[in-house]
PDB file of C-alpha atoms in Angstrom:
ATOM      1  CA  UNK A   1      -7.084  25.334  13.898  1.00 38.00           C
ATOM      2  CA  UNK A   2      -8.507  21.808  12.249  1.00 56.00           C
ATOM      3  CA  UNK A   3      -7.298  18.862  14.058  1.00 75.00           C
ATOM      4  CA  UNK A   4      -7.989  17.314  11.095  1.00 87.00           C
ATOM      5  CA  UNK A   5      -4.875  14.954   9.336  1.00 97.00           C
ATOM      6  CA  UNK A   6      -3.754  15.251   5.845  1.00 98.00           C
ATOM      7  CA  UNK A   7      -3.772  11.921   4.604  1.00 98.00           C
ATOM      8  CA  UNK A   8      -1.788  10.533   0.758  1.00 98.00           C
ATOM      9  CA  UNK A   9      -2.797   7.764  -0.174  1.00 98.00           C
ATOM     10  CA  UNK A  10      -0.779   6.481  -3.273  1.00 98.00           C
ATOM     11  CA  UNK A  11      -2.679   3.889  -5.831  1.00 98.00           C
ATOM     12  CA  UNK A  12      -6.221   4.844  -3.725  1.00 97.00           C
ATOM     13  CA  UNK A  13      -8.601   4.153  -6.706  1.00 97.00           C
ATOM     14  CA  UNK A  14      -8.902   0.471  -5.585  1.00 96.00           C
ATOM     15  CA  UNK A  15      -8.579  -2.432  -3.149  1.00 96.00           C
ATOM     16  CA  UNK A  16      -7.117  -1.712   0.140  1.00 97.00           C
ATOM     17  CA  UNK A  17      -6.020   2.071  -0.786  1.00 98.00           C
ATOM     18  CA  UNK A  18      -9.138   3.077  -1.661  1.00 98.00           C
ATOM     19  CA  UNK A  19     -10.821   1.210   1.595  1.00 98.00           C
ATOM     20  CA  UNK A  20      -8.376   2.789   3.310  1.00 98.00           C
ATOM     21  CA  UNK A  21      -8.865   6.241   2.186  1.00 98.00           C
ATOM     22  CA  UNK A  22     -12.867   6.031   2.085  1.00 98.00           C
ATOM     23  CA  UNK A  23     -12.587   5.773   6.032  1.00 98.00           C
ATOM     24  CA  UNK A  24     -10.075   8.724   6.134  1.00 98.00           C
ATOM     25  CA  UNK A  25     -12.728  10.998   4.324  1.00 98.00           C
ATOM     26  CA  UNK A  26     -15.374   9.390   6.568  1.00 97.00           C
ATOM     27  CA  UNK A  27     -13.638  10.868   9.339  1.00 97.00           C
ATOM     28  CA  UNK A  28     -13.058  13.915   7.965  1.00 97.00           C
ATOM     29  CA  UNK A  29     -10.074  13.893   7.159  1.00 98.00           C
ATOM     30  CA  UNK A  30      -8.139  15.947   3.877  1.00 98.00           C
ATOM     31  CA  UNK A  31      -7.463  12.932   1.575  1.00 98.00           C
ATOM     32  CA  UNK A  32      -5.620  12.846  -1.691  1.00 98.00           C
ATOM     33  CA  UNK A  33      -5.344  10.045  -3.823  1.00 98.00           C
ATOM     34  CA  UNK A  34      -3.540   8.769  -6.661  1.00 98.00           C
ATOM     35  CA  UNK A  35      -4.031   6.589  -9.946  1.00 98.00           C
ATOM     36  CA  UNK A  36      -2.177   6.323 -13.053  1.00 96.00           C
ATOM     37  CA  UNK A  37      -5.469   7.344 -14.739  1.00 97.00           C
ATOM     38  CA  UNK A  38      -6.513  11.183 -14.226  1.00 97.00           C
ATOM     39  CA  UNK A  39     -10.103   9.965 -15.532  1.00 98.00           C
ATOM     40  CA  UNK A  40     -10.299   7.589 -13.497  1.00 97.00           C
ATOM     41  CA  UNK A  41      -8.411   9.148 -10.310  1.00 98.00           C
ATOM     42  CA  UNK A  42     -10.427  12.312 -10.347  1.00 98.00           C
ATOM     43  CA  UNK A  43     -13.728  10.229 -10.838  1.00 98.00           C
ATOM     44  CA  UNK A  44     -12.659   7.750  -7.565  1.00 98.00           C
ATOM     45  CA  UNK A  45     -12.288  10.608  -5.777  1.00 98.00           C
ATOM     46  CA  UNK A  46     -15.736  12.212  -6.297  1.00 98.00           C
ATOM     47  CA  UNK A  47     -16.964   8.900  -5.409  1.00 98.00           C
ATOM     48  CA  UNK A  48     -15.175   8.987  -1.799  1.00 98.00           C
ATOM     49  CA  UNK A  49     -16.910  12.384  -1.160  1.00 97.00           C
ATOM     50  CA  UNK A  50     -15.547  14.440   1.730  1.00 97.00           C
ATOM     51  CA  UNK A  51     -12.339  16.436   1.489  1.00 97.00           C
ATOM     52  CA  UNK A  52     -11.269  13.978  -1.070  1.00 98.00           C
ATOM     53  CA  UNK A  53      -8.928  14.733  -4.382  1.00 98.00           C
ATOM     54  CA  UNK A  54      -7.072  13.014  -6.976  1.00 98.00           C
ATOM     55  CA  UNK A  55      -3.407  13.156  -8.611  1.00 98.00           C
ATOM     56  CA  UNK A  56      -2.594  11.667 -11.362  1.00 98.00           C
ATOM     57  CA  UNK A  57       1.134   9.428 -10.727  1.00 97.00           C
ATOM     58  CA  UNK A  58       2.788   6.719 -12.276  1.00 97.00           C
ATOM     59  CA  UNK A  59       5.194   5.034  -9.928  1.00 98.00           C
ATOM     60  CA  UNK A  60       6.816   3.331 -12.674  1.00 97.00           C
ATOM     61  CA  UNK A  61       8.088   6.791 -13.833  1.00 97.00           C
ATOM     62  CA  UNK A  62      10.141   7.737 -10.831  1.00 98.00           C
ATOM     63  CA  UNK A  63      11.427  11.172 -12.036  1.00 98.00           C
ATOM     64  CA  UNK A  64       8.309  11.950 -12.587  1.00 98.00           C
ATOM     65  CA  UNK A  65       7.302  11.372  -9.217  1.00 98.00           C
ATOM     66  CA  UNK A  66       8.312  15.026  -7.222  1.00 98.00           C
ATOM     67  CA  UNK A  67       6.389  17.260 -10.225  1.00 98.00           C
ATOM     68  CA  UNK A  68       2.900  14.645  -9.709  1.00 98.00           C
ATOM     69  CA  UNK A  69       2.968  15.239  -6.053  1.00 98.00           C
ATOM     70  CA  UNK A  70       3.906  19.322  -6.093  1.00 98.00           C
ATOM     71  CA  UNK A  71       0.918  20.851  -4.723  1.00 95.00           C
ATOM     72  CA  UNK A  72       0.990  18.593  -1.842  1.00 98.00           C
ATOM     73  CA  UNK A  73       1.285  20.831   1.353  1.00 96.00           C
ATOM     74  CA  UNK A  74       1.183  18.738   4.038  1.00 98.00           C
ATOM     75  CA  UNK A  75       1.548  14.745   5.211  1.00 98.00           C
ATOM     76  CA  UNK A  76       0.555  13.912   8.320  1.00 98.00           C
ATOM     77  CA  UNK A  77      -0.132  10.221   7.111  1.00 98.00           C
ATOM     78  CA  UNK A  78       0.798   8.308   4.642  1.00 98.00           C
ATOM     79  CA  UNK A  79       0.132   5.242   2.768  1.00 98.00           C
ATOM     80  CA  UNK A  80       1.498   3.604  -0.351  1.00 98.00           C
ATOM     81  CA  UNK A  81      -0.819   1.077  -1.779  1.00 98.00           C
ATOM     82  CA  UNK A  82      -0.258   0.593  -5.056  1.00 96.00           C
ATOM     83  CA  UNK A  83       0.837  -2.410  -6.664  1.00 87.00           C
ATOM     84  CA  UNK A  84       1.425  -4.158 -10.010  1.00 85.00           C
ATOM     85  CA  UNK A  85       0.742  -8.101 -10.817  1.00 84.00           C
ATOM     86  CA  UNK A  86       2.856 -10.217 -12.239  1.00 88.00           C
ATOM     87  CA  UNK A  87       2.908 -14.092 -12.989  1.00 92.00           C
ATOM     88  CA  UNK A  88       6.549 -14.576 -13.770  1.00 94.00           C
ATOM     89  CA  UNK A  89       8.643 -17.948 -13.729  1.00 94.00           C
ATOM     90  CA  UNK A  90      12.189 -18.149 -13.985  1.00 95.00           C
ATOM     91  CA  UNK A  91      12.059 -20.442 -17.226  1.00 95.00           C
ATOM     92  CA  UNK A  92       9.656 -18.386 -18.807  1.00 95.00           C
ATOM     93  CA  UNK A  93      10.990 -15.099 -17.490  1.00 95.00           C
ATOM     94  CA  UNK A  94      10.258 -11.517 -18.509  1.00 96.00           C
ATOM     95  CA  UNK A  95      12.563  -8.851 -17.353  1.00 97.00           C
ATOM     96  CA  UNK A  96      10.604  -6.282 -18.623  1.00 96.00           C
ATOM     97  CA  UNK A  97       7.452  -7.155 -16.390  1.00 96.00           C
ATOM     98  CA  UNK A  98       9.728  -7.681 -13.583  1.00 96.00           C
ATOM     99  CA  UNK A  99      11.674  -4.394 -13.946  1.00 96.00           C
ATOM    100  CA  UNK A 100       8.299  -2.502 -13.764  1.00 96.00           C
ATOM    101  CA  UNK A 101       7.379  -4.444 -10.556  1.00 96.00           C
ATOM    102  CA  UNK A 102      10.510  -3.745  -8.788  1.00 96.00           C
ATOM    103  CA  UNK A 103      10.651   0.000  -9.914  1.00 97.00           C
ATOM    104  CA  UNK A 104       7.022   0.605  -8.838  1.00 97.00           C
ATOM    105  CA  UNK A 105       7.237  -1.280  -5.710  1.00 96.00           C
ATOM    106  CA  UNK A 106      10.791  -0.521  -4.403  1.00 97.00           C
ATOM    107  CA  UNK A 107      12.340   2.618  -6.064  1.00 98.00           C
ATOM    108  CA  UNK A 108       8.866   4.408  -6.798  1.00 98.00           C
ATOM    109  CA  UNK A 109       7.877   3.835  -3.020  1.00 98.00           C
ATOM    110  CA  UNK A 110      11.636   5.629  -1.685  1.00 98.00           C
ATOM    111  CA  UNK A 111      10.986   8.293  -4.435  1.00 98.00           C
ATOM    112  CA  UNK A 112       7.323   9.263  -3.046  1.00 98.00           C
ATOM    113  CA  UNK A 113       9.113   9.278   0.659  1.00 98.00           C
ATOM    114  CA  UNK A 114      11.957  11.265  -1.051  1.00 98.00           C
ATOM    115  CA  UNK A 115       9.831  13.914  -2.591  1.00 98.00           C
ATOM    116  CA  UNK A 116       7.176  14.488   0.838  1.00 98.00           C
ATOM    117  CA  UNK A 117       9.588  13.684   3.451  1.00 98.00           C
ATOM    118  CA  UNK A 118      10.158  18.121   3.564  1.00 98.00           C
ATOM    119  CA  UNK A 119       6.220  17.768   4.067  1.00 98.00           C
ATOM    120  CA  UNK A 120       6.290  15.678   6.819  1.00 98.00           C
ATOM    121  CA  UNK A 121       6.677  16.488  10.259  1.00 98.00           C
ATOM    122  CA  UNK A 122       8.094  14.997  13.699  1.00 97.00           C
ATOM    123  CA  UNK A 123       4.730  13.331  14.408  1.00 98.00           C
ATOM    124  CA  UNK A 124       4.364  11.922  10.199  1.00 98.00           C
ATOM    125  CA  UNK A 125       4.188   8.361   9.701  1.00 98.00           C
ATOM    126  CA  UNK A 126       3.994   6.297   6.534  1.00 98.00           C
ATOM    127  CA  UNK A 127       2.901   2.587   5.973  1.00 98.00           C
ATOM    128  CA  UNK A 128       4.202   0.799   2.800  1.00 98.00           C
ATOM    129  CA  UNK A 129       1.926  -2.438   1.103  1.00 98.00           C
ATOM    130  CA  UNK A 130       3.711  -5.628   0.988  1.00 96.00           C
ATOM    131  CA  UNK A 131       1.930  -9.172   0.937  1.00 94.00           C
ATOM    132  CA  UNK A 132       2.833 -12.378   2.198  1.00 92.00           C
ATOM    133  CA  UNK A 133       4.162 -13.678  -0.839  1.00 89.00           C
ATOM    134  CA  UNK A 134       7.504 -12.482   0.551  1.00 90.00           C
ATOM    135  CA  UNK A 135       7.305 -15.523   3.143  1.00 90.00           C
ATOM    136  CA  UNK A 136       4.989 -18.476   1.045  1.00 89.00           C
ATOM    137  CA  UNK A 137       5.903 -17.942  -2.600  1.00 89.00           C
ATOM    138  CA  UNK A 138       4.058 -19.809  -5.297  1.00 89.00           C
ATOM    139  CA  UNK A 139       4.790 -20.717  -8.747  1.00 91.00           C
ATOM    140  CA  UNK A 140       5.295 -17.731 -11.033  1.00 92.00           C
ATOM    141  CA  UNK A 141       5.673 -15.279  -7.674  1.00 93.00           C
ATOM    142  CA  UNK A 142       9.572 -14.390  -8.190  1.00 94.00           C
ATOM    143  CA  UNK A 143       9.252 -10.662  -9.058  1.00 95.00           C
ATOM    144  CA  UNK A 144       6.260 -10.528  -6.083  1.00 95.00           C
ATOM    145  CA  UNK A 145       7.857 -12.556  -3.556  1.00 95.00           C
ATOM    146  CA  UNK A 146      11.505 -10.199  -4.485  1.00 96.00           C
ATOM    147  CA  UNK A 147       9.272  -6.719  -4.292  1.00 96.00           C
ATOM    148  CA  UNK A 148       7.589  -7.711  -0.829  1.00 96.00           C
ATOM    149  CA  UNK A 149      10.612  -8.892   0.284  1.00 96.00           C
ATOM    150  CA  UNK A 150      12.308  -5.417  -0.410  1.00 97.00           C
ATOM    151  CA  UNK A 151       9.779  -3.961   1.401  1.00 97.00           C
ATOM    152  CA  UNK A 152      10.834  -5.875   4.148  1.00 97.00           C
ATOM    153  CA  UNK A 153      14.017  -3.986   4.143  1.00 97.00           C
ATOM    154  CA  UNK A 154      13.108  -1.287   2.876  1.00 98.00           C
ATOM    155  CA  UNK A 155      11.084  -0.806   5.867  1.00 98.00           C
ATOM    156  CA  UNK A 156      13.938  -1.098   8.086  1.00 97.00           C
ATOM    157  CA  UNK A 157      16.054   1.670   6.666  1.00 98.00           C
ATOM    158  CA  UNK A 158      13.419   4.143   6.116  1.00 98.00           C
ATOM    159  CA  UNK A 159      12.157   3.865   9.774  1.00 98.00           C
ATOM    160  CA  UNK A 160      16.053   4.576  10.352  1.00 98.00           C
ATOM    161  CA  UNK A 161      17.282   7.494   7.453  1.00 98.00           C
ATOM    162  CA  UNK A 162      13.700   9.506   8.013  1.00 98.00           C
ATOM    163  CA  UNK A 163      13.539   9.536  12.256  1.00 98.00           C
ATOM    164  CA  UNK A 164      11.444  10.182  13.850  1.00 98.00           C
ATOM    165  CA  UNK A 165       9.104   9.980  11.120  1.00 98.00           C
ATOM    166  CA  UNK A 166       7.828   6.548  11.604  1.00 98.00           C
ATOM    167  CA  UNK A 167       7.826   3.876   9.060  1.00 98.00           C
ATOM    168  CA  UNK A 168       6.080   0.646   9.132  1.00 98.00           C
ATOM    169  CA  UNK A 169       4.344  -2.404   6.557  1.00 98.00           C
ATOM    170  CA  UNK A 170       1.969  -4.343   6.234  1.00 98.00           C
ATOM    171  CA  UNK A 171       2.004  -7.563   4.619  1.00 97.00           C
ATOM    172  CA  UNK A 172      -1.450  -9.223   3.888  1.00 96.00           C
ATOM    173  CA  UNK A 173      -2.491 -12.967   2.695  1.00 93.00           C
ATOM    174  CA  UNK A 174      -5.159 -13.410   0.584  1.00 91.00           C
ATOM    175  CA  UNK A 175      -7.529 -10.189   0.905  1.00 93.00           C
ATOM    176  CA  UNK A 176     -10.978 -12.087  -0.342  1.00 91.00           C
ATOM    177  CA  UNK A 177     -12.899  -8.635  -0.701  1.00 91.00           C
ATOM    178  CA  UNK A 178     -10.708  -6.778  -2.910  1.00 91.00           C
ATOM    179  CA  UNK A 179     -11.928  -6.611  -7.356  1.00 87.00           C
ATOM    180  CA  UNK A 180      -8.682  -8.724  -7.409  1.00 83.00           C
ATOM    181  CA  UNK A 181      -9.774 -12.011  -5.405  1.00 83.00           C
ATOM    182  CA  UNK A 182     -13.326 -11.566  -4.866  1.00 82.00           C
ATOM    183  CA  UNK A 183     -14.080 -13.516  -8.048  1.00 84.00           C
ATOM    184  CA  UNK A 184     -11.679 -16.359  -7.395  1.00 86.00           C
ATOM    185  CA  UNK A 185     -13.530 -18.756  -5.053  1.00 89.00           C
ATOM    186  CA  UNK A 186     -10.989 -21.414  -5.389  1.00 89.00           C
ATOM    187  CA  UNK A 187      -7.925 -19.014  -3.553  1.00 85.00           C
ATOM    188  CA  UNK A 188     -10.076 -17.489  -1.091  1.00 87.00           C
ATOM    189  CA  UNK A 189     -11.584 -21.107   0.441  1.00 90.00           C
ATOM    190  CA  UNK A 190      -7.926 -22.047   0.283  1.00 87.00           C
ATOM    191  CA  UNK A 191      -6.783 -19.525   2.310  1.00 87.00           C
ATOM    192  CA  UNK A 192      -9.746 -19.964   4.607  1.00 91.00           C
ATOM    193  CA  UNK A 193      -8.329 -23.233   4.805  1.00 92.00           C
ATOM    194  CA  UNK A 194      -4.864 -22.180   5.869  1.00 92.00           C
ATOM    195  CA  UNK A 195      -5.562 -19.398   8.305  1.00 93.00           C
ATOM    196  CA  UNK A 196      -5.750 -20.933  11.870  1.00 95.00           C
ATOM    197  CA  UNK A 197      -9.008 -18.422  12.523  1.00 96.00           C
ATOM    198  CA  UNK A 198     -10.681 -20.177   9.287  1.00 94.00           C
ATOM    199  CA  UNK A 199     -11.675 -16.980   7.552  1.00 93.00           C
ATOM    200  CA  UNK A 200      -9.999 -14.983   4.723  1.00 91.00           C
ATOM    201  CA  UNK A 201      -8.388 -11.249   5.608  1.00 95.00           C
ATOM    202  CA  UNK A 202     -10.700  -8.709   4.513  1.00 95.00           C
ATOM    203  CA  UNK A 203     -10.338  -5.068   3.455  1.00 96.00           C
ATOM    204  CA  UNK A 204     -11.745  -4.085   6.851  1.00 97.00           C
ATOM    205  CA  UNK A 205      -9.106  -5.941   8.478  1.00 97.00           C
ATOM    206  CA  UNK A 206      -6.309  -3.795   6.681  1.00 98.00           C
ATOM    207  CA  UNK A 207      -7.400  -0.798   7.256  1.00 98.00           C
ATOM    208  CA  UNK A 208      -7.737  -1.584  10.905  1.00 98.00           C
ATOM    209  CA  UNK A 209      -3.895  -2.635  10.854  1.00 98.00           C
ATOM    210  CA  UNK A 210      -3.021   0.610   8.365  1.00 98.00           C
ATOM    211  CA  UNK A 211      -4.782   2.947  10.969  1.00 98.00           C
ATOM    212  CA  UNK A 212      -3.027   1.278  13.781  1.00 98.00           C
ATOM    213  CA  UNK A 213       0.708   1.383  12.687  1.00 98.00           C
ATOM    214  CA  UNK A 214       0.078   5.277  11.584  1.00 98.00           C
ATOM    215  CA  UNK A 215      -1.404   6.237  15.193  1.00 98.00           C
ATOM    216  CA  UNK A 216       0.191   3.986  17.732  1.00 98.00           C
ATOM    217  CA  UNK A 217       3.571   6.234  18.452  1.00 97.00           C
ATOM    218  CA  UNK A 218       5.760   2.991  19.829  1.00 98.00           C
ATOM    219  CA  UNK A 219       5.274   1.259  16.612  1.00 98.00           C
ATOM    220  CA  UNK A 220       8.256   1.743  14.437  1.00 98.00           C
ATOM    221  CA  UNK A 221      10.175  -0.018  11.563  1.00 98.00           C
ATOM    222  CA  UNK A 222       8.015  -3.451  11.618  1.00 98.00           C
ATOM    223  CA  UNK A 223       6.803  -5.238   8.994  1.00 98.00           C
ATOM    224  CA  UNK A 224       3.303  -6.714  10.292  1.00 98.00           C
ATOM    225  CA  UNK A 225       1.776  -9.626   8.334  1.00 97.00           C
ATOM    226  CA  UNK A 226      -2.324 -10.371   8.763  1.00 96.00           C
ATOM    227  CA  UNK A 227      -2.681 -13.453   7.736  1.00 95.00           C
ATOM    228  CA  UNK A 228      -4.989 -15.170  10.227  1.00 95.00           C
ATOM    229  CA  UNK A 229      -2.089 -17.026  11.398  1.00 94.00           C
ATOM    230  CA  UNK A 230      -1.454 -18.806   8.049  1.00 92.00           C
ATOM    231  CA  UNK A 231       2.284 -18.718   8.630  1.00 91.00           C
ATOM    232  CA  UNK A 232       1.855 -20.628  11.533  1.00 92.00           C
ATOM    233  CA  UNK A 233      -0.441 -23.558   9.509  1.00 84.00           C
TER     234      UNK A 233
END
């Protein structure tokens, strides 16, 4: 029998999920990943290589959710990585934009866990993508600083409703090598600046922390933040 692990990584066609998943399929590992984009999904996972494929889901479509992820068999490990952006102030604000946020971050994340939890075993664990803004907002952060916050909770009462599956997050600062802030000089020297080792979180550095709250068995319910120490500056 393989000893291989069946890894899901949802929103994998970029930044940190698609880091993430590149070193699963390094490994060896069966990886599937999903995009909104079937193009584009299918055409990220070629790229990857290995035992890499792509699904086509749209978290902001939660019952939608179950029928995208059907054929999946198995979860041994699994991470959900995507995210949407949004710049929106309370005077200027757009419920709309902020509804989509929330319902990707917060109710499309439990729906994913609701649909594979049957797929999951004793020995399953999942990681969920937060991000700092949750402790140091910043003008026009209320629907991102309210999503990561959720996940901060949310956290909490998966780790408790899906036991012993294990349930953990990660909340990053400022990741300088992802397409999103790797052409923003200005916020990466800042938060440089602010992190008491004096260098930016990479993708690297996530994936290090995603691999390590999936396989350390003790690890359970905790929302991690990498952040250099910024918190702390």
């Amino acid at each position: 029998m393989s000893d291989r692990s069946h890894v899901i990584v949802i929103g994998g066609t970029s930044g940190i999920g698609r880091h993430f998943a590149q070193s699963c399929a390094e490994r060896g590992d069966e990886v599937v990943i999903t995009g909104r984009s079937e193009e584009r999904t299918k055409s990220v996972a070629h790229e990857i290589g290995g035992r890499t494929r792509g699904l086509t889901l749209e978290l902001a479509d939660p019952e939608r959710i179950a029928a995208a992820l059907a054929d999946v068999r198995r979860v041994d490990q699994l991470v959900l990585a995507a995210l949407d952006r949004d710049h929106n102030t309370v005077r200027e604000y757009r419920p709309a934009d902020a509804i989509r946020l929330l319902t990707v971050k917060l109710t499309g994340y439990t729906e994913v866990l609701h649909a594979l939890a049957p797929r999951m075993t004793d020995d399953s664990a999942a990681v969920l993508l937060g991000g700092l803004a949750s402790h140091r907002p910043y003008p026009g952060s209320t629907s991102v600083t309210t999503a990561n916050g959720g996940i901060g909770a949310l956290v909490r009462t998966l780790a408790v409703e899906l036991s012993p599956i294990r349930v953990n997050a990660l909340h990053p600062s400022i990741v300088s090598d992802t397409p999103f802030w790797s052409d923003k000089p200005t916020a990466r020297e800042m938060a440089e600046t602010r992190a008491l080792t004096k260098r930016a979180v990479t993708m690297g550095d996530c994936t290090h922390a995603i691999r390590f709250l999936l396989e350390n068995r003790a690890i359970n319910g905790i929302n991690l933040n990498i952040d250099g120490g910024e918190l702390l500056s």
